Tab-separated table of C-alpha atoms in Angstrom:
chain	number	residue	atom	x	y	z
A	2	UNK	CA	-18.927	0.481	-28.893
A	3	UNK	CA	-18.480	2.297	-25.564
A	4	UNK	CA	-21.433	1.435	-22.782
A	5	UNK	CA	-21.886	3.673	-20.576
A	6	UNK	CA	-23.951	3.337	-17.281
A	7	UNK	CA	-24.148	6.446	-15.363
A	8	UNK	CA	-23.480	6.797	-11.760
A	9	UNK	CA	-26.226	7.527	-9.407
A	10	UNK	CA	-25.831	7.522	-5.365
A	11	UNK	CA	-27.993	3.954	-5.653
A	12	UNK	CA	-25.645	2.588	-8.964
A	13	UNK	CA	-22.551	1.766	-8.965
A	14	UNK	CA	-20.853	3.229	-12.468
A	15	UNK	CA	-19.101	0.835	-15.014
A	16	UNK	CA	-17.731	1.374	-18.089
A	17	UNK	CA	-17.175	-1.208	-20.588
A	18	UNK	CA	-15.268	-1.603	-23.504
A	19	UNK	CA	-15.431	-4.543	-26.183
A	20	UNK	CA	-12.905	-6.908	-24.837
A	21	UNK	CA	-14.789	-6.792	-21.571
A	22	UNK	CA	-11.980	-3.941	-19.239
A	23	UNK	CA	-12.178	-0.990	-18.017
A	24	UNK	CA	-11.319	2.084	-20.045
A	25	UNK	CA	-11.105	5.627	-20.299
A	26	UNK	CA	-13.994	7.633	-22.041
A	27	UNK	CA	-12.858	9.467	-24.724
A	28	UNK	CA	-10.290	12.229	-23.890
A	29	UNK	CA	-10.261	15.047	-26.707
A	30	UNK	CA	-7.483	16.720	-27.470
A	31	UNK	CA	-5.843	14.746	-24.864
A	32	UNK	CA	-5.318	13.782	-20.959
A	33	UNK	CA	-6.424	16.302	-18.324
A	34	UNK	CA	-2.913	17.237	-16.907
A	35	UNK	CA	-1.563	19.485	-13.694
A	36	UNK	CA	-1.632	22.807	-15.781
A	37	UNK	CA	-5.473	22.907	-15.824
A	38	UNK	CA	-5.566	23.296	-11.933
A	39	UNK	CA	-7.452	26.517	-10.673
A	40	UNK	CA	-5.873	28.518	-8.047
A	41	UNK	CA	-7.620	26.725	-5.435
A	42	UNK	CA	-7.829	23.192	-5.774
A	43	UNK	CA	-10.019	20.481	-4.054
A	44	UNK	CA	-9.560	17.045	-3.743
A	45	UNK	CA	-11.351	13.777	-2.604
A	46	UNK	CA	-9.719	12.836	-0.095
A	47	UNK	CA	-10.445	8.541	-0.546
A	48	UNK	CA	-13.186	9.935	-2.901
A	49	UNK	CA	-14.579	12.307	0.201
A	50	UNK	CA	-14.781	9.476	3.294
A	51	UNK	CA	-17.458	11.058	4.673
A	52	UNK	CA	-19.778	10.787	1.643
A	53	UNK	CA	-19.096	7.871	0.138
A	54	UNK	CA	-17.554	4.384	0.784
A	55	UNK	CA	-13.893	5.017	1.012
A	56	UNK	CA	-11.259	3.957	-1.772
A	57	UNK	CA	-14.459	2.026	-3.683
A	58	UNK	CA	-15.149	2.262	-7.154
A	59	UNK	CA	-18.900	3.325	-6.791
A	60	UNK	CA	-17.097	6.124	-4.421
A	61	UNK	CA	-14.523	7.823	-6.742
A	62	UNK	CA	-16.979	7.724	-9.555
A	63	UNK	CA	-19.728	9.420	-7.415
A	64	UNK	CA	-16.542	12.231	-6.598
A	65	UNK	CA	-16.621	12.361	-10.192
A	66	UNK	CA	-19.620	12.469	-11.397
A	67	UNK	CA	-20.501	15.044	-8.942
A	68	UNK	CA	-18.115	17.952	-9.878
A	69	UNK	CA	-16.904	18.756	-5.970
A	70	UNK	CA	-13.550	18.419	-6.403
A	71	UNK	CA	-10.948	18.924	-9.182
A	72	UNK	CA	-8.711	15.703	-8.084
A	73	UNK	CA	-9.661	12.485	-6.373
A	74	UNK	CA	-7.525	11.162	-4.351
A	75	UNK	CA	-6.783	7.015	-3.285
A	76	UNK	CA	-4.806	4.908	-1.414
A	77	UNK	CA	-2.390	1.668	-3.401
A	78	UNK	CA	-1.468	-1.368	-1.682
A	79	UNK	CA	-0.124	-4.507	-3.565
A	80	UNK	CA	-0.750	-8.133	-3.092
A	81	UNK	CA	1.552	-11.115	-3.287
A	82	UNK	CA	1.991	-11.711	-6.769
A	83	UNK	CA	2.159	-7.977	-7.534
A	84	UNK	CA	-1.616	-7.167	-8.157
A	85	UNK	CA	-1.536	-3.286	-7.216
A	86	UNK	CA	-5.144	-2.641	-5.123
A	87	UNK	CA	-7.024	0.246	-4.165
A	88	UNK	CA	-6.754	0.040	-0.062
A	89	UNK	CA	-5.815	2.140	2.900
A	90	UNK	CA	-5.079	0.016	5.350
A	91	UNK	CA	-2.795	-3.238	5.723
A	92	UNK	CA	-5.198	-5.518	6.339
A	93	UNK	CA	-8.852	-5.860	5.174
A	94	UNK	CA	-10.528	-6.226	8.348
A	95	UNK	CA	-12.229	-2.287	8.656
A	96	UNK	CA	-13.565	-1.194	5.153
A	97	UNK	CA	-14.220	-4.819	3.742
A	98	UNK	CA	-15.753	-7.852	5.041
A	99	UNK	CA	-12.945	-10.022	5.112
A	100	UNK	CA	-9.803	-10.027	7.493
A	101	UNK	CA	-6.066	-10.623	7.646
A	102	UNK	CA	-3.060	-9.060	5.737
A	103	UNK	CA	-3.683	-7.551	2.131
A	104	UNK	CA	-0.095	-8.300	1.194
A	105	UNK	CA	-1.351	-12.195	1.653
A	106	UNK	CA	-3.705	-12.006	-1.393
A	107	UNK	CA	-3.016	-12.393	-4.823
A	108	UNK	CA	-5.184	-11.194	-7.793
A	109	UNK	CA	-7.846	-13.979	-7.774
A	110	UNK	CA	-8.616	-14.070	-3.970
A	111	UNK	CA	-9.022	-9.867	-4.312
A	112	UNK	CA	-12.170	-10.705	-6.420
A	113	UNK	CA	-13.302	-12.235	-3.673
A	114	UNK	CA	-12.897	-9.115	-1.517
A	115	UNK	CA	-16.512	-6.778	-0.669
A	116	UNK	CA	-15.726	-2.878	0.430
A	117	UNK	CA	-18.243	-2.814	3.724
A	118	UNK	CA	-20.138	0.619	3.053
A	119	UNK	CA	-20.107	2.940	6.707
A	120	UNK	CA	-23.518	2.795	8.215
A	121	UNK	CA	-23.157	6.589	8.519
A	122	UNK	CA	-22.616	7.570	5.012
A	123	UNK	CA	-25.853	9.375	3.344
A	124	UNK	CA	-27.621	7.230	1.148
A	125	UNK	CA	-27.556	3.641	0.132
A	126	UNK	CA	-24.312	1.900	-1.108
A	127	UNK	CA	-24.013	-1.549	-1.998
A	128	UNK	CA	-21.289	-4.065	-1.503
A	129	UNK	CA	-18.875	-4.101	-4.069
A	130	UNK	CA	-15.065	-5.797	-4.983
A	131	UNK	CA	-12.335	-2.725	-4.294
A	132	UNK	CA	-11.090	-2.079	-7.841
A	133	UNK	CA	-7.481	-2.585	-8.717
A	134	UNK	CA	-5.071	0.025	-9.540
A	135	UNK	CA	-5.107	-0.464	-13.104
A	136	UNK	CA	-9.250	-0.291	-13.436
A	137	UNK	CA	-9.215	3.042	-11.498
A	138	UNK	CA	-6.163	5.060	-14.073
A	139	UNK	CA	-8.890	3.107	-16.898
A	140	UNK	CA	-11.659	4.799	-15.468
A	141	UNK	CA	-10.688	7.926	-14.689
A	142	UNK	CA	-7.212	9.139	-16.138
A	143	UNK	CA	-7.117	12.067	-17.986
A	144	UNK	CA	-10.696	12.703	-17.136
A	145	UNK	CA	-9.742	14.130	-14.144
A	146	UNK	CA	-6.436	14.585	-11.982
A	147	UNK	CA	-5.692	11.927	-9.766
A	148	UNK	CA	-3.674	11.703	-6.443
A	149	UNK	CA	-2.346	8.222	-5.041
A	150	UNK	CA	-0.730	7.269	-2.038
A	151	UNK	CA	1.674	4.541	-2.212
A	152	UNK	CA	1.123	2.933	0.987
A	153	UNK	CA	4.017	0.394	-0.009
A	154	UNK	CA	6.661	1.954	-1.289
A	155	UNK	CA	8.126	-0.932	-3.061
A	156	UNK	CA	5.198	-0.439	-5.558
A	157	UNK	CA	6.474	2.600	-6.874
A	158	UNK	CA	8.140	0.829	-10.167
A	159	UNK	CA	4.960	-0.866	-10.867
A	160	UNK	CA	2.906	2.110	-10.218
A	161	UNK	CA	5.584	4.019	-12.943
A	162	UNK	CA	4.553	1.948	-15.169
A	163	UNK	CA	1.086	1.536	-15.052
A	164	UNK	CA	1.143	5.340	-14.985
A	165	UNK	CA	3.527	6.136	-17.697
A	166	UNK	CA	2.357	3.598	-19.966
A	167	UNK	CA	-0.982	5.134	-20.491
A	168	UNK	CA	0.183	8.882	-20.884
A	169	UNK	CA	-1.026	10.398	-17.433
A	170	UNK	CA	2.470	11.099	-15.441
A	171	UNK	CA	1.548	14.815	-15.995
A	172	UNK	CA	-2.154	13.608	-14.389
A	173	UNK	CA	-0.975	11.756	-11.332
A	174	UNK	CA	0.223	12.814	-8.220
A	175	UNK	CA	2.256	10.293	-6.484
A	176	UNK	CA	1.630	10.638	-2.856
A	177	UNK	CA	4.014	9.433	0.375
A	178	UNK	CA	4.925	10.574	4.234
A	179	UNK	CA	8.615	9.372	2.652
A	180	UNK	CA	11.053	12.357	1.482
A	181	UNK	CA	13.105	9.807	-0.255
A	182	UNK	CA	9.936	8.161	-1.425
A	183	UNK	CA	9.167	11.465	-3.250
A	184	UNK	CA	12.867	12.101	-4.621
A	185	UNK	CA	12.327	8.421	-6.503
A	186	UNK	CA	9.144	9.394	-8.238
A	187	UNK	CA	10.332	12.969	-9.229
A	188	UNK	CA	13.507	10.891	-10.838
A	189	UNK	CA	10.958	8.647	-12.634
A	190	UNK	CA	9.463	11.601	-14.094
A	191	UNK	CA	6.116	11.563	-12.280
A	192	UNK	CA	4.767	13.805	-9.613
A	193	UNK	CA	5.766	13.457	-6.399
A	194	UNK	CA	3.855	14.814	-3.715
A	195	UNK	CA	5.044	14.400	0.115
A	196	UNK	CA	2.621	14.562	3.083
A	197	UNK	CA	3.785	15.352	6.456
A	198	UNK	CA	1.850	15.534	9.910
A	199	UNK	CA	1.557	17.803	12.371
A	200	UNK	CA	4.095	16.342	14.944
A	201	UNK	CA	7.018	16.237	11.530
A	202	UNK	CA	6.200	19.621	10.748
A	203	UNK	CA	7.625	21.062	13.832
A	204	UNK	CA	11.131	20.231	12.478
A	205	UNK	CA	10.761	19.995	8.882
A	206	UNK	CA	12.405	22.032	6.597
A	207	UNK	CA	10.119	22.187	3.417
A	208	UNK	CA	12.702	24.391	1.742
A	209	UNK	CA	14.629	20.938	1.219
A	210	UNK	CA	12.298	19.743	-0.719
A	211	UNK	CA	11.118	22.536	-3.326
A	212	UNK	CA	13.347	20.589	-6.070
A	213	UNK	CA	11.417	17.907	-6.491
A	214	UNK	CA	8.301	17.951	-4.510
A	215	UNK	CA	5.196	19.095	-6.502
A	216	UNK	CA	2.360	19.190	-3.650
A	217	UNK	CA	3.508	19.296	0.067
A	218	UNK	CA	0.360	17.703	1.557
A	219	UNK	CA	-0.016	19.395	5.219
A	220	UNK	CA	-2.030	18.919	8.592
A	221	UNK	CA	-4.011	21.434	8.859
A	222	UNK	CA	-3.916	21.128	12.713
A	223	UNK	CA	-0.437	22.357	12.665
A	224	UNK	CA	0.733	25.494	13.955
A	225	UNK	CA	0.160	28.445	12.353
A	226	UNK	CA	3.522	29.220	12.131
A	227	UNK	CA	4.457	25.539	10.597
A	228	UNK	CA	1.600	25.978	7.755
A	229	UNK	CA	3.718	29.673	6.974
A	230	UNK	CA	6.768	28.073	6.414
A	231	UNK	CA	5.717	25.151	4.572
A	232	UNK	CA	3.197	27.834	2.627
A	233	UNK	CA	6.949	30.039	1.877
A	234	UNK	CA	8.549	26.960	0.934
A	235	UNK	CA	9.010	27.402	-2.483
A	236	UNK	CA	7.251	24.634	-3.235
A	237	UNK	CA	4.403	25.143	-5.472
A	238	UNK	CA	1.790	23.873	-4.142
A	239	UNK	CA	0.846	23.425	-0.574
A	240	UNK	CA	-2.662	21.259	0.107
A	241	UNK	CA	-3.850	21.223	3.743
A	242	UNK	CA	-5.430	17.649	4.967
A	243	UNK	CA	-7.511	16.303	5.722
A	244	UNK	CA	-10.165	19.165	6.287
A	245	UNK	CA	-13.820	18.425	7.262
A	246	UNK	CA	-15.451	21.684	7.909
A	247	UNK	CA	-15.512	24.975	6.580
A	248	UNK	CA	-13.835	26.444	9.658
A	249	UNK	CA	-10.646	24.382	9.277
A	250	UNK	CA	-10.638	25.032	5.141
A	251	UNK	CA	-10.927	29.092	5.796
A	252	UNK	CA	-7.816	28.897	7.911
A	253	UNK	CA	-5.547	26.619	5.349
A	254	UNK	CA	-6.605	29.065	2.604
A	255	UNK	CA	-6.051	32.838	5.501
A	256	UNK	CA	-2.765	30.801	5.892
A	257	UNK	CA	-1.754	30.896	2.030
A	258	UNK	CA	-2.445	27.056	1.470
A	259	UNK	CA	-3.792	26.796	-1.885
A	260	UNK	CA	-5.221	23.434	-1.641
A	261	UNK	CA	-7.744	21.790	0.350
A	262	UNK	CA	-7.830	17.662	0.626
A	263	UNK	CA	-10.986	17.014	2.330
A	264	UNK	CA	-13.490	13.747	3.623
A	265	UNK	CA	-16.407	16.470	2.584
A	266	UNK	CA	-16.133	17.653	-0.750
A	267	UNK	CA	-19.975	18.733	-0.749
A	268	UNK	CA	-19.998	19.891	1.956
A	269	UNK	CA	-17.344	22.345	1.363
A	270	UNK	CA	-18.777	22.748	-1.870
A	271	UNK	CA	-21.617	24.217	-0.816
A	272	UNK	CA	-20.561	26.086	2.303
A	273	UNK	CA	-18.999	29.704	0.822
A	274	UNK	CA	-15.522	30.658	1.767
A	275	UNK	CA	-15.279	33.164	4.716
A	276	UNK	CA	-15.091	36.667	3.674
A	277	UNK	CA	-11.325	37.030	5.727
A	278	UNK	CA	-10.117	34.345	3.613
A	279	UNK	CA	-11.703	35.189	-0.067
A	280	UNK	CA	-9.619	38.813	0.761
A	281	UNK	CA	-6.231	36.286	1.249
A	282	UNK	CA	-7.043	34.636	-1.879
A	283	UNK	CA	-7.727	37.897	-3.920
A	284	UNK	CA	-4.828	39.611	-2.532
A	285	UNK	CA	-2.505	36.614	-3.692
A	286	UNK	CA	-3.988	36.470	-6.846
A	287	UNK	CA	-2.962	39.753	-7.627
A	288	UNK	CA	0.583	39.508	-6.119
A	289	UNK	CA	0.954	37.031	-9.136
């Protein structure tokens, strides 16, 4: 028998099966996949940075739970003996309470490891291990679409597998700054999604890409002129990051971006599109 214990901004959110790991509620007629995205997607960026303790369990589920955004998106790292983690950064030393390289633990020393909640988040979060790789696709695949970095790209076999051996390569983007890095996971037959930053854009060539790339994941500070040509690309779908205000979000979407990856998912929830840009969005709609 499933238990259940439901995620409040006080609660962290676990899920338990019999044999004592983390697993998916029950899915339906099947995985949430890529075809079910609206028109305008949002997405979490670390499970919305500003709101809730980055890349932590208690975080993503609180993206969840709260409906802001249709993908939730998390950074991979992996340890010594393979372990693949939830983390941004290299080492541990700014969003945990421990120091030194991640690459120098291994699976037993990473339960060990507390995420150190922001003192300027809203509300109160409490202390808690980072979850692995695995426990997050448990938790949440199919239930919602997911977006990971692969902040080392030698992970990318293990991550195939984890992915593609519980049915979600349709319901996982694969995320990297690394063109070749998203030519390999197109190949593996997952979904490759490439982010680039405002100084790359300048000479990129998006065009290049519109084979294999699935989201180009943009800086929204670029030029206007760099978001058009991504935006005419060819590619399908063009996300602007990482947007914290409703200013910045109004000008991806004027611009034709059609995807917003934000630290401020309720925020932007709850702050209404401007009235130039909900004309750009109807007037693409009915181009298609």
């Amino acid at each position: 028998m499933v238990i259940r214990t439901v995620l409040t901004a006080l609660t962290a959110l676990t899920l338990t099966a019999p044999s004592g790991f983390l697993a998916p509620i029950e899915w339906g007629g099947g995985p949430l996949t890529v075809d079910a995205l609206p028109g305008v997607v949002y997405t979490a960026h670390r499970g919305g940075a500003l709101e809730v303790p980055e890349n932590s369990m208690s975080g993503l589920a609180a993206a969840y739970e709260r409906g802001t955004a249709q993908v939730i998106d998390f950074d991979t790292r992996i340890l010594r003996d393979g372990t693949l983690v939830v983390m941004h950064d290299a080492t541990l030393d700014r969003t945990t309470y421990e120091t030194g390289p991640v690459r120098e633990l291994d699976g037993d020393a990473w339960q060990d490891v507390l995420v150190r909640p922001g003192r300027k988040l809203p509300g109160f979060w409490i202390p808690e291990r980072p979850p692995t790789v695995a426990e997050v696709l448990d938790r949440f695949g199919g239930r919602i679409m997911l977006m990971l970095e692969a902040k080392d790209p030698q992970s990318l076999k293990r991550l195939a597998t984890l992915i593609r051996s519980r049915g979600l390569t349709r319901s996982v983007f694969v995320n990297s700054n690394n063109p070749a890095v998203a030519r390999q996971a197109h190949r593996m037959g997952l979904l490759a999604q490439l982010w680039r930053s405002k100084a790359q854009m300048r000479a990129d060539r998006p065009e290049h890409w519109a084979s294999y790339v699935d989201v180009l994941d943009v800086d929204y500070k670029a030029r206007d002129s760099d978001l058009l040509r991504a935006v005419n690309s060819g590619i399908p779908r063009v996300w602007a990051h990482t947007v914290t205000t409703p200013k910045q979000r109004d000008r991806a979407l004027r611009l034709g971006c059609n995807g917003i990856i934000t630290d401020a998912p309720g925020l932007l929830s709850r702050t209404p599109i401007e009235a130039s840009a909900s004309a750009a969005l109807r007037t693409r709609r009915g181009a298609a």
